[in-house]
Amino acid sequence: MSTQKQQTVAVVGTGVIGAGWITRFLAQGFDVIATDPVDGAEAQMRKKVKQAWPYMEQRGLAAGASMERLSFTNNLQEAVQNVCLIQENVPEREELKRKVLAEIDKHADTDAIIASSTSGITPSVLQQNCSNPERVIVAHPFHPVYLLPLVEIVGGTATSQESISQAEAIYKKVEMKPLLIEREIEGHVADRLMEALWREALHLVNDGVATTEEVDAAITYGAGLRWAQMGPFLTFHLAGGEQGMRHMLHQFGPALKLPWTKLEAPELTYELKERVIEGCETSAGNHSVEELEAKRNEFLVRLLDLVEEYWPEPQSIMGNKKELSNG
């Protein structure tokens, strides 16, 4: 694979997630070829990249990074040739994704990785229509992609280990923290955790226990502050005092069987939807979504610096699963 090809990616679908990928790759010195059949897609994409660029400058651009290294074409076949990675971001509809991925597979170079940003569909399902399913993976990012470093990498039944390793190397080159998920499952890992919290939040609002603002405050000023540095397991490990998780499970473990939480989502009635919508609009006040995004990005830039200062190598915690299991 030529040096130029190793530094060139294609992004298929240029909405919020696609534009986020484009921004991250450009900021790390890659050339990006974007494609999207929607009318006006190029103008919207370039607007999003331009809006996000100042935050990439604050985080630090790679040598040669430039928005000028972005090109756009309406021709999918043209976009996916002579690249090392194709990142697919079309709407979350299984039939559509399978069709697009099969078309990408038909025209892409055989040594290129094909990655889907799907938040819920498993790779074994997505690769069914592909002639070369061994190079098809899920690479699920988090919004905003240009700032949040986690990417969940999942292979399907036909995916080769070589493709997983190749994808991991590419994402590390763009300063991401790959989480290799060995067993595919709908929703992967992080979204399943977020969905559990989201379901419980909806129940609390629906049952009149708390408002949307109070639920947000409970996370913002409580668990969320800790989760920015440590996940739930290590957080609870500290809650156990000197004996850590051993004491924590002994003392608080029985509470897990108490009927505190709701496993199923509440019925999304008109009343619940309006309560949630009105609560969010009240919290937002007079700020537009664009203004709120800017505040969020400014916060994340500073937070990432702090996380890296206190937890400089989170990838070592993700770690080598074999090493952990043999420990």
PDB file of C-alpha atoms in Angstrom, residues 28-304:
ATOM      1  CA  GLN A  28      -4.669  14.289  11.904  1.00  0.00           C
ATOM      2  CA  GLY A  29      -3.153  14.993   8.501  1.00  0.00           C
ATOM      3  CA  PHE A  30      -5.235  12.641   6.338  1.00  0.00           C
ATOM      4  CA  ASP A  31      -6.698  13.283   2.916  1.00  0.00           C
ATOM      5  CA  VAL A  32     -10.465  12.701   2.902  1.00  0.00           C
ATOM      6  CA  ILE A  33     -12.746  11.892  -0.017  1.00  0.00           C
ATOM      7  CA  ALA A  34     -16.379  12.391   0.978  1.00  0.00           C
ATOM      8  CA  THR A  35     -19.510  11.288  -0.827  1.00  0.00           C
ATOM      9  CA  ASP A  36     -23.226  11.737  -0.190  1.00  0.00           C
ATOM     10  CA  PRO A  37     -26.135  11.671  -2.670  1.00  0.00           C
ATOM     11  CA  VAL A  38     -28.295  14.162  -0.746  1.00  0.00           C
ATOM     12  CA  ASP A  39     -28.793  17.571  -2.367  1.00  0.00           C
ATOM     13  CA  GLY A  40     -26.751  20.241  -0.613  1.00  0.00           C
ATOM     14  CA  ALA A  41     -24.708  17.652   1.315  1.00  0.00           C
ATOM     15  CA  GLU A  42     -21.327  19.100   0.375  1.00  0.00           C
ATOM     16  CA  ALA A  43     -22.160  22.625   1.531  1.00  0.00           C
ATOM     17  CA  GLN A  44     -23.569  21.376   4.845  1.00  0.00           C
ATOM     18  CA  MET A  45     -20.564  19.103   5.384  1.00  0.00           C
ATOM     19  CA  ARG A  46     -18.035  21.878   4.763  1.00  0.00           C
ATOM     20  CA  LYS A  47     -19.969  24.162   7.113  1.00  0.00           C
ATOM     21  CA  LYS A  48     -19.817  21.561   9.902  1.00  0.00           C
ATOM     22  CA  VAL A  49     -16.102  20.960   9.386  1.00  0.00           C
ATOM     23  CA  LYS A  50     -15.379  24.697   9.445  1.00  0.00           C
ATOM     24  CA  GLN A  51     -17.380  25.120  12.664  1.00  0.00           C
ATOM     25  CA  ALA A  52     -15.483  22.284  14.359  1.00  0.00           C
ATOM     26  CA  TRP A  53     -12.010  23.254  13.142  1.00  0.00           C
ATOM     27  CA  PRO A  54     -11.193  25.806  15.911  1.00  0.00           C
ATOM     28  CA  TYR A  55     -11.561  23.047  18.511  1.00  0.00           C
ATOM     29  CA  MET A  56      -9.156  20.854  16.565  1.00  0.00           C
ATOM     30  CA  GLU A  57      -6.688  23.724  16.538  1.00  0.00           C
ATOM     31  CA  GLN A  58      -7.036  23.972  20.322  1.00  0.00           C
ATOM     32  CA  ARG A  59      -6.406  20.250  20.671  1.00  0.00           C
ATOM     33  CA  GLY A  60      -3.432  20.435  18.310  1.00  0.00           C
ATOM     34  CA  LEU A  61      -3.285  19.731  14.592  1.00  0.00           C
ATOM     35  CA  ALA A  62      -1.005  17.100  13.069  1.00  0.00           C
ATOM     36  CA  ALA A  63       1.696  18.148  10.629  1.00  0.00           C
ATOM     37  CA  GLY A  64       0.138  18.952   7.273  1.00  0.00           C
ATOM     38  CA  ALA A  65      -3.423  19.015   8.602  1.00  0.00           C
ATOM     39  CA  SER A  66      -5.674  21.177   6.468  1.00  0.00           C
ATOM     40  CA  MET A  67      -9.317  21.536   5.481  1.00  0.00           C
ATOM     41  CA  GLU A  68      -8.001  21.874   1.934  1.00  0.00           C
ATOM     42  CA  ARG A  69      -7.281  18.140   1.934  1.00  0.00           C
ATOM     43  CA  LEU A  70     -11.007  17.437   1.719  1.00  0.00           C
ATOM     44  CA  SER A  71     -12.626  16.594  -1.615  1.00  0.00           C
ATOM     45  CA  PHE A  72     -16.225  15.705  -2.447  1.00  0.00           C
ATOM     46  CA  THR A  73     -17.837  13.588  -5.147  1.00  0.00           C
ATOM     47  CA  ASN A  74     -21.337  12.281  -5.823  1.00  0.00           C
ATOM     48  CA  ASN A  75     -19.804   9.156  -7.335  1.00  0.00           C
ATOM     49  CA  LEU A  76     -19.544   6.384  -4.719  1.00  0.00           C
ATOM     50  CA  GLN A  77     -17.400   4.198  -6.945  1.00  0.00           C
ATOM     51  CA  GLU A  78     -14.899   7.000  -7.431  1.00  0.00           C
ATOM     52  CA  ALA A  79     -14.817   7.875  -3.726  1.00  0.00           C
ATOM     53  CA  VAL A  80     -13.881   4.426  -2.395  1.00  0.00           C
ATOM     54  CA  GLN A  81     -10.893   3.714  -4.621  1.00  0.00           C
ATOM     55  CA  ASN A  82      -7.243   4.204  -3.613  1.00  0.00           C
ATOM     56  CA  VAL A  83      -8.013   4.626   0.099  1.00  0.00           C
ATOM     57  CA  CYS A  84      -6.984   2.622   3.168  1.00  0.00           C
ATOM     58  CA  LEU A  85     -10.348   2.905   4.946  1.00  0.00           C
ATOM     59  CA  ILE A  86     -13.962   3.555   4.009  1.00  0.00           C
ATOM     60  CA  GLN A  87     -16.124   4.853   6.868  1.00  0.00           C
ATOM     61  CA  GLU A  88     -19.847   4.333   6.196  1.00  0.00           C
ATOM     62  CA  ASN A  89     -22.381   6.599   7.941  1.00  0.00           C
ATOM     63  CA  VAL A  90     -25.681   6.214   6.074  1.00  0.00           C
ATOM     64  CA  PRO A  91     -29.000   6.257   8.029  1.00  0.00           C
ATOM     65  CA  GLU A  92     -29.504   3.491  10.586  1.00  0.00           C
ATOM     66  CA  ARG A  93     -31.626   1.204   8.428  1.00  0.00           C
ATOM     67  CA  GLU A  94     -30.386  -2.368   8.034  1.00  0.00           C
ATOM     68  CA  GLU A  95     -31.507  -2.868   4.447  1.00  0.00           C
ATOM     69  CA  LEU A  96     -29.938   0.415   3.335  1.00  0.00           C
ATOM     70  CA  LYS A  97     -26.675  -0.201   5.133  1.00  0.00           C
ATOM     71  CA  ARG A  98     -26.313  -3.704   3.717  1.00  0.00           C
ATOM     72  CA  LYS A  99     -26.945  -2.389   0.219  1.00  0.00           C
ATOM     73  CA  VAL A 100     -24.443   0.461   0.539  1.00  0.00           C
ATOM     74  CA  LEU A 101     -21.776  -1.717   2.139  1.00  0.00           C
ATOM     75  CA  ALA A 102     -22.137  -4.288  -0.646  1.00  0.00           C
ATOM     76  CA  GLU A 103     -21.722  -1.515  -3.217  1.00  0.00           C
ATOM     77  CA  ILE A 104     -18.641  -0.216  -1.410  1.00  0.00           C
ATOM     78  CA  ASP A 105     -17.213  -3.744  -1.249  1.00  0.00           C
ATOM     79  CA  LYS A 106     -17.768  -4.147  -4.982  1.00  0.00           C
ATOM     80  CA  HIS A 107     -15.668  -1.100  -5.914  1.00  0.00           C
ATOM     81  CA  ALA A 108     -13.133  -0.660  -3.089  1.00  0.00           C
ATOM     82  CA  ASP A 109      -9.570  -1.934  -3.367  1.00  0.00           C
ATOM     83  CA  THR A 110      -9.235  -5.384  -1.835  1.00  0.00           C
ATOM     84  CA  ASP A 111      -6.784  -4.177   0.821  1.00  0.00           C
ATOM     85  CA  ALA A 112      -9.081  -1.411   2.124  1.00  0.00           C
ATOM     86  CA  ILE A 113     -10.979  -1.749   5.400  1.00  0.00           C
ATOM     87  CA  ILE A 114     -14.736  -1.130   5.278  1.00  0.00           C
ATOM     88  CA  ALA A 115     -16.120   0.194   8.566  1.00  0.00           C
ATOM     89  CA  SER A 116     -19.685   0.988   9.551  1.00  0.00           C
ATOM     90  CA  SER A 117     -20.464   3.610  12.184  1.00  0.00           C
ATOM     91  CA  THR A 118     -23.688   1.794  13.115  1.00  0.00           C
ATOM     92  CA  SER A 119     -24.721   2.226  16.728  1.00  0.00           C
ATOM     93  CA  GLY A 120     -26.737  -0.963  16.943  1.00  0.00           C
ATOM     94  CA  ILE A 121     -26.520  -3.420  14.023  1.00  0.00           C
ATOM     95  CA  THR A 122     -24.058  -6.286  14.322  1.00  0.00           C
ATOM     96  CA  PRO A 123     -21.262  -6.703  11.748  1.00  0.00           C
ATOM     97  CA  SER A 124     -22.312 -10.263  10.866  1.00  0.00           C
ATOM     98  CA  VAL A 125     -25.608  -8.855   9.627  1.00  0.00           C
ATOM     99  CA  LEU A 126     -23.993  -5.969   7.762  1.00  0.00           C
ATOM    100  CA  GLN A 127     -21.450  -8.097   5.910  1.00  0.00           C
ATOM    101  CA  GLN A 128     -23.943 -10.658   4.546  1.00  0.00           C
ATOM    102  CA  ASN A 129     -24.191  -9.127   1.063  1.00  0.00           C
ATOM    103  CA  CYS A 130     -20.461  -8.464   0.675  1.00  0.00           C
ATOM    104  CA  SER A 131     -18.175 -10.556  -1.532  1.00  0.00           C
ATOM    105  CA  ASN A 132     -15.240  -9.791   0.780  1.00  0.00           C
ATOM    106  CA  PRO A 133     -16.834  -9.871   4.248  1.00  0.00           C
ATOM    107  CA  GLU A 134     -13.507 -10.511   5.940  1.00  0.00           C
ATOM    108  CA  ARG A 135     -12.634  -6.797   5.719  1.00  0.00           C
ATOM    109  CA  VAL A 136     -16.010  -5.472   6.967  1.00  0.00           C
ATOM    110  CA  ILE A 137     -16.189  -4.272  10.578  1.00  0.00           C
ATOM    111  CA  VAL A 138     -18.184  -2.018  12.868  1.00  0.00           C
ATOM    112  CA  ALA A 139     -16.288   1.060  14.065  1.00  0.00           C
ATOM    113  CA  HIS A 140     -18.788   2.882  16.249  1.00  0.00           C
ATOM    114  CA  PRO A 141     -17.773   6.395  17.380  1.00  0.00           C
ATOM    115  CA  PHE A 142     -19.389   8.918  19.708  1.00  0.00           C
ATOM    116  CA  HIS A 143     -20.700  12.407  19.035  1.00  0.00           C
ATOM    117  CA  PRO A 144     -18.874  14.707  18.587  1.00  0.00           C
ATOM    118  CA  VAL A 145     -16.533  12.326  16.757  1.00  0.00           C
ATOM    119  CA  TYR A 146     -13.853  14.964  16.292  1.00  0.00           C
ATOM    120  CA  LEU A 147     -13.430  15.335  20.072  1.00  0.00           C
ATOM    121  CA  LEU A 148     -14.527  12.103  21.776  1.00  0.00           C
ATOM    122  CA  PRO A 149     -11.798   9.477  21.336  1.00  0.00           C
ATOM    123  CA  LEU A 150     -13.625   6.189  21.935  1.00  0.00           C
ATOM    124  CA  VAL A 151     -14.328   3.943  18.940  1.00  0.00           C
ATOM    125  CA  GLU A 152     -15.834   0.481  19.419  1.00  0.00           C
ATOM    126  CA  ILE A 153     -14.358  -1.978  16.938  1.00  0.00           C
ATOM    127  CA  VAL A 154     -16.389  -5.145  16.355  1.00  0.00           C
ATOM    128  CA  GLY A 155     -15.786  -7.930  13.866  1.00  0.00           C
ATOM    129  CA  GLY A 156     -18.416 -10.265  12.455  1.00  0.00           C
ATOM    130  CA  THR A 157     -18.268 -14.007  11.967  1.00  0.00           C
ATOM    131  CA  ALA A 158     -16.449 -13.540   8.649  1.00  0.00           C
ATOM    132  CA  THR A 159     -14.129 -10.703   9.710  1.00  0.00           C
ATOM    133  CA  SER A 160     -10.415 -11.536   9.742  1.00  0.00           C
ATOM    134  CA  GLN A 161      -8.136 -10.735  12.668  1.00  0.00           C
ATOM    135  CA  GLU A 162      -5.871  -8.978  10.189  1.00  0.00           C
ATOM    136  CA  SER A 163      -8.661  -6.538   9.354  1.00  0.00           C
ATOM    137  CA  ILE A 164      -9.307  -5.854  13.041  1.00  0.00           C
ATOM    138  CA  SER A 165      -5.616  -5.146  13.638  1.00  0.00           C
ATOM    139  CA  GLN A 166      -5.378  -2.979  10.532  1.00  0.00           C
ATOM    140  CA  ALA A 167      -8.418  -0.935  11.593  1.00  0.00           C
ATOM    141  CA  GLU A 168      -7.101  -0.543  15.140  1.00  0.00           C
ATOM    142  CA  ALA A 169      -3.827   0.850  13.789  1.00  0.00           C
ATOM    143  CA  ILE A 170      -5.613   3.386  11.575  1.00  0.00           C
ATOM    144  CA  TYR A 171      -7.833   4.674  14.387  1.00  0.00           C
ATOM    145  CA  LYS A 172      -4.862   5.005  16.712  1.00  0.00           C
ATOM    146  CA  LYS A 173      -3.165   7.141  14.049  1.00  0.00           C
ATOM    147  CA  VAL A 174      -6.034   9.631  14.371  1.00  0.00           C
ATOM    148  CA  GLU A 175      -5.715   9.773  18.169  1.00  0.00           C
ATOM    149  CA  MET A 176      -8.658   7.524  18.979  1.00  0.00           C
ATOM    150  CA  LYS A 177      -8.937   4.969  21.772  1.00  0.00           C
ATOM    151  CA  PRO A 178     -10.102   1.719  20.132  1.00  0.00           C
ATOM    152  CA  LEU A 179     -12.142  -0.621  22.307  1.00  0.00           C
ATOM    153  CA  LEU A 180     -11.970  -4.091  20.749  1.00  0.00           C
ATOM    154  CA  ILE A 181     -15.209  -5.954  21.419  1.00  0.00           C
ATOM    155  CA  GLU A 182     -14.677  -9.676  20.987  1.00  0.00           C
ATOM    156  CA  ARG A 183     -18.328 -10.720  21.076  1.00  0.00           C
ATOM    157  CA  GLU A 184     -20.783  -8.914  18.834  1.00  0.00           C
ATOM    158  CA  ILE A 185     -24.090  -7.828  20.309  1.00  0.00           C
ATOM    159  CA  GLU A 186     -26.779  -5.362  19.220  1.00  0.00           C
ATOM    160  CA  GLY A 187     -25.923  -1.905  20.522  1.00  0.00           C
ATOM    161  CA  HIS A 188     -22.311  -2.940  21.234  1.00  0.00           C
ATOM    162  CA  VAL A 189     -21.152  -1.874  24.754  1.00  0.00           C
ATOM    163  CA  ALA A 190     -21.289   1.873  25.362  1.00  0.00           C
ATOM    164  CA  ASP A 191     -24.709   2.431  23.793  1.00  0.00           C
ATOM    165  CA  ARG A 192     -26.217  -0.382  25.846  1.00  0.00           C
ATOM    166  CA  LEU A 193     -24.952   1.325  29.000  1.00  0.00           C
ATOM    167  CA  MET A 194     -26.276   4.707  27.883  1.00  0.00           C
ATOM    168  CA  GLU A 195     -29.640   3.207  26.921  1.00  0.00           C
ATOM    169  CA  ALA A 196     -30.018   1.713  30.400  1.00  0.00           C
ATOM    170  CA  LEU A 197     -29.499   5.131  31.961  1.00  0.00           C
ATOM    171  CA  TRP A 198     -31.804   6.753  29.384  1.00  0.00           C
ATOM    172  CA  ARG A 199     -34.615   4.282  30.150  1.00  0.00           C
ATOM    173  CA  GLU A 200     -34.335   4.925  33.872  1.00  0.00           C
ATOM    174  CA  ALA A 201     -34.284   8.688  33.282  1.00  0.00           C
ATOM    175  CA  LEU A 202     -37.504   8.479  31.261  1.00  0.00           C
ATOM    176  CA  HIS A 203     -39.178   6.465  34.037  1.00  0.00           C
ATOM    177  CA  LEU A 204     -38.202   9.061  36.653  1.00  0.00           C
ATOM    178  CA  VAL A 205     -39.695  11.851  34.539  1.00  0.00           C
ATOM    179  CA  ASN A 206     -42.752   9.819  33.546  1.00  0.00           C
ATOM    180  CA  ASP A 207     -43.505   8.880  37.167  1.00  0.00           C
ATOM    181  CA  GLY A 208     -43.155  12.476  38.345  1.00  0.00           C
ATOM    182  CA  VAL A 209     -40.145  11.664  40.525  1.00  0.00           C
ATOM    183  CA  ALA A 210     -37.870  14.214  38.886  1.00  0.00           C
ATOM    184  CA  THR A 211     -37.876  16.773  36.084  1.00  0.00           C
ATOM    185  CA  THR A 212     -35.542  16.577  33.101  1.00  0.00           C
ATOM    186  CA  GLU A 213     -33.449  19.362  34.665  1.00  0.00           C
ATOM    187  CA  GLU A 214     -33.170  17.462  37.946  1.00  0.00           C
ATOM    188  CA  VAL A 215     -32.132  14.254  36.191  1.00  0.00           C
ATOM    189  CA  ASP A 216     -29.474  16.161  34.234  1.00  0.00           C
ATOM    190  CA  ALA A 217     -28.231  17.806  37.451  1.00  0.00           C
ATOM    191  CA  ALA A 218     -27.997  14.413  39.166  1.00  0.00           C
ATOM    192  CA  ILE A 219     -25.573  13.245  36.481  1.00  0.00           C
ATOM    193  CA  THR A 220     -23.737  16.544  35.888  1.00  0.00           C
ATOM    194  CA  TYR A 221     -22.882  17.162  39.544  1.00  0.00           C
ATOM    195  CA  GLY A 222     -22.718  13.552  40.692  1.00  0.00           C
ATOM    196  CA  ALA A 223     -21.832  10.431  38.764  1.00  0.00           C
ATOM    197  CA  GLY A 224     -20.883  12.276  35.584  1.00  0.00           C
ATOM    198  CA  LEU A 225     -17.966  14.059  37.241  1.00  0.00           C
ATOM    199  CA  ARG A 226     -16.499  10.733  38.345  1.00  0.00           C
ATOM    200  CA  TRP A 227     -17.239   8.962  35.068  1.00  0.00           C
ATOM    201  CA  ALA A 228     -15.142  11.499  33.174  1.00  0.00           C
ATOM    202  CA  GLN A 229     -12.113   9.896  34.817  1.00  0.00           C
ATOM    203  CA  MET A 230     -13.223   6.419  35.892  1.00  0.00           C
ATOM    204  CA  GLY A 231     -15.927   4.052  34.756  1.00  0.00           C
ATOM    205  CA  PRO A 232     -18.545   2.463  37.029  1.00  0.00           C
ATOM    206  CA  PHE A 233     -16.418  -0.490  38.121  1.00  0.00           C
ATOM    207  CA  LEU A 234     -13.377   1.483  39.244  1.00  0.00           C
ATOM    208  CA  THR A 235     -15.657   4.128  40.774  1.00  0.00           C
ATOM    209  CA  PHE A 236     -17.379   1.463  42.882  1.00  0.00           C
ATOM    210  CA  HIS A 237     -13.984  -0.068  43.680  1.00  0.00           C
ATOM    211  CA  LEU A 238     -13.089   3.194  45.437  1.00  0.00           C
ATOM    212  CA  ALA A 239     -16.458   3.175  47.210  1.00  0.00           C
ATOM    213  CA  GLY A 240     -15.401  -0.005  49.000  1.00  0.00           C
ATOM    214  CA  GLY A 241     -12.661   1.695  50.996  1.00  0.00           C
ATOM    215  CA  GLU A 242      -9.355  -0.071  51.600  1.00  0.00           C
ATOM    216  CA  GLN A 243     -10.750  -3.447  50.514  1.00  0.00           C
ATOM    217  CA  GLY A 244     -12.124  -1.961  47.304  1.00  0.00           C
ATOM    218  CA  MET A 245     -14.637  -3.923  45.267  1.00  0.00           C
ATOM    219  CA  ARG A 246     -14.450  -6.911  47.624  1.00  0.00           C
ATOM    220  CA  HIS A 247     -16.031  -4.884  50.435  1.00  0.00           C
ATOM    221  CA  MET A 248     -18.292  -2.915  48.111  1.00  0.00           C
ATOM    222  CA  LEU A 249     -19.973  -6.060  46.736  1.00  0.00           C
ATOM    223  CA  HIS A 250     -20.310  -7.557  50.217  1.00  0.00           C
ATOM    224  CA  GLN A 251     -21.961  -4.454  51.662  1.00  0.00           C
ATOM    225  CA  PHE A 252     -23.974  -3.131  48.733  1.00  0.00           C
ATOM    226  CA  GLY A 253     -24.383  -6.223  46.575  1.00  0.00           C
ATOM    227  CA  PRO A 254     -27.705  -7.286  48.123  1.00  0.00           C
ATOM    228  CA  ALA A 255     -29.224  -3.952  47.043  1.00  0.00           C
ATOM    229  CA  LEU A 256     -28.925  -5.104  43.426  1.00  0.00           C
ATOM    230  CA  LYS A 257     -31.962  -7.319  43.994  1.00  0.00           C
ATOM    231  CA  LEU A 258     -34.131  -4.506  45.275  1.00  0.00           C
ATOM    232  CA  PRO A 259     -36.756  -3.395  42.728  1.00  0.00           C
ATOM    233  CA  TRP A 260     -35.238   0.054  42.290  1.00  0.00           C
ATOM    234  CA  THR A 261     -34.661   0.139  38.577  1.00  0.00           C
ATOM    235  CA  LYS A 262     -36.888  -0.409  35.556  1.00  0.00           C
ATOM    236  CA  LEU A 263     -35.474  -2.680  32.882  1.00  0.00           C
ATOM    237  CA  GLU A 264     -38.087  -1.870  30.242  1.00  0.00           C
ATOM    238  CA  ALA A 265     -38.597   1.550  28.722  1.00  0.00           C
ATOM    239  CA  PRO A 266     -41.823   3.376  29.587  1.00  0.00           C
ATOM    240  CA  GLU A 267     -44.498   3.851  26.952  1.00  0.00           C
ATOM    241  CA  LEU A 268     -43.518   6.943  24.978  1.00  0.00           C
ATOM    242  CA  THR A 269     -46.888   8.639  25.328  1.00  0.00           C
ATOM    243  CA  TYR A 270     -47.710  12.116  24.040  1.00  0.00           C
ATOM    244  CA  GLU A 271     -47.656  13.408  27.619  1.00  0.00           C
ATOM    245  CA  LEU A 272     -44.192  11.968  28.317  1.00  0.00           C
ATOM    246  CA  LYS A 273     -42.771  13.282  25.062  1.00  0.00           C
ATOM    247  CA  GLU A 274     -44.111  16.773  25.753  1.00  0.00           C
ATOM    248  CA  ARG A 275     -42.775  16.689  29.313  1.00  0.00           C
ATOM    249  CA  VAL A 276     -39.310  15.760  28.055  1.00  0.00           C
ATOM    250  CA  ILE A 277     -39.362  18.264  25.188  1.00  0.00           C
ATOM    251  CA  GLU A 278     -40.570  21.143  27.370  1.00  0.00           C
ATOM    252  CA  GLY A 279     -37.996  20.296  30.035  1.00  0.00           C
ATOM    253  CA  CYS A 280     -35.138  20.320  27.533  1.00  0.00           C
ATOM    254  CA  GLU A 281     -36.323  23.571  25.979  1.00  0.00           C
ATOM    255  CA  THR A 282     -36.499  25.144  29.426  1.00  0.00           C
ATOM    256  CA  SER A 283     -32.965  23.982  30.227  1.00  0.00           C
ATOM    257  CA  ALA A 284     -31.687  25.312  26.912  1.00  0.00           C
ATOM    258  CA  GLY A 285     -33.257  28.708  27.611  1.00  0.00           C
ATOM    259  CA  ASN A 286     -32.519  31.216  24.863  1.00  0.00           C
ATOM    260  CA  HIS A 287     -29.478  29.300  23.609  1.00  0.00           C
ATOM    261  CA  SER A 288     -29.702  27.824  20.124  1.00  0.00           C
ATOM    262  CA  VAL A 289     -28.474  24.270  19.454  1.00  0.00           C
ATOM    263  CA  GLU A 290     -25.444  25.779  17.720  1.00  0.00           C
ATOM    264  CA  GLU A 291     -24.614  27.844  20.797  1.00  0.00           C
ATOM    265  CA  LEU A 292     -25.034  24.833  23.073  1.00  0.00           C
ATOM    266  CA  GLU A 293     -22.751  22.774  20.820  1.00  0.00           C
ATOM    267  CA  ALA A 294     -20.087  25.475  21.078  1.00  0.00           C
ATOM    268  CA  LYS A 295     -20.326  25.466  24.891  1.00  0.00           C
ATOM    269  CA  ARG A 296     -20.145  21.659  24.926  1.00  0.00           C
ATOM    270  CA  ASN A 297     -17.095  21.636  22.661  1.00  0.00           C
ATOM    271  CA  GLU A 298     -15.261  24.252  24.714  1.00  0.00           C
ATOM    272  CA  PHE A 299     -15.946  22.176  27.818  1.00  0.00           C
ATOM    273  CA  LEU A 300     -14.814  18.920  26.187  1.00  0.00           C
ATOM    274  CA  VAL A 301     -11.546  20.433  24.965  1.00  0.00           C
ATOM    275  CA  ARG A 302     -10.654  21.486  28.518  1.00  0.00           C
ATOM    276  CA  LEU A 303     -11.974  18.248  30.024  1.00  0.00           C
ATOM    277  CA  LEU A 304      -9.931  16.092  27.643  1.00  0.00           C
TER     278      LEU A 304
END
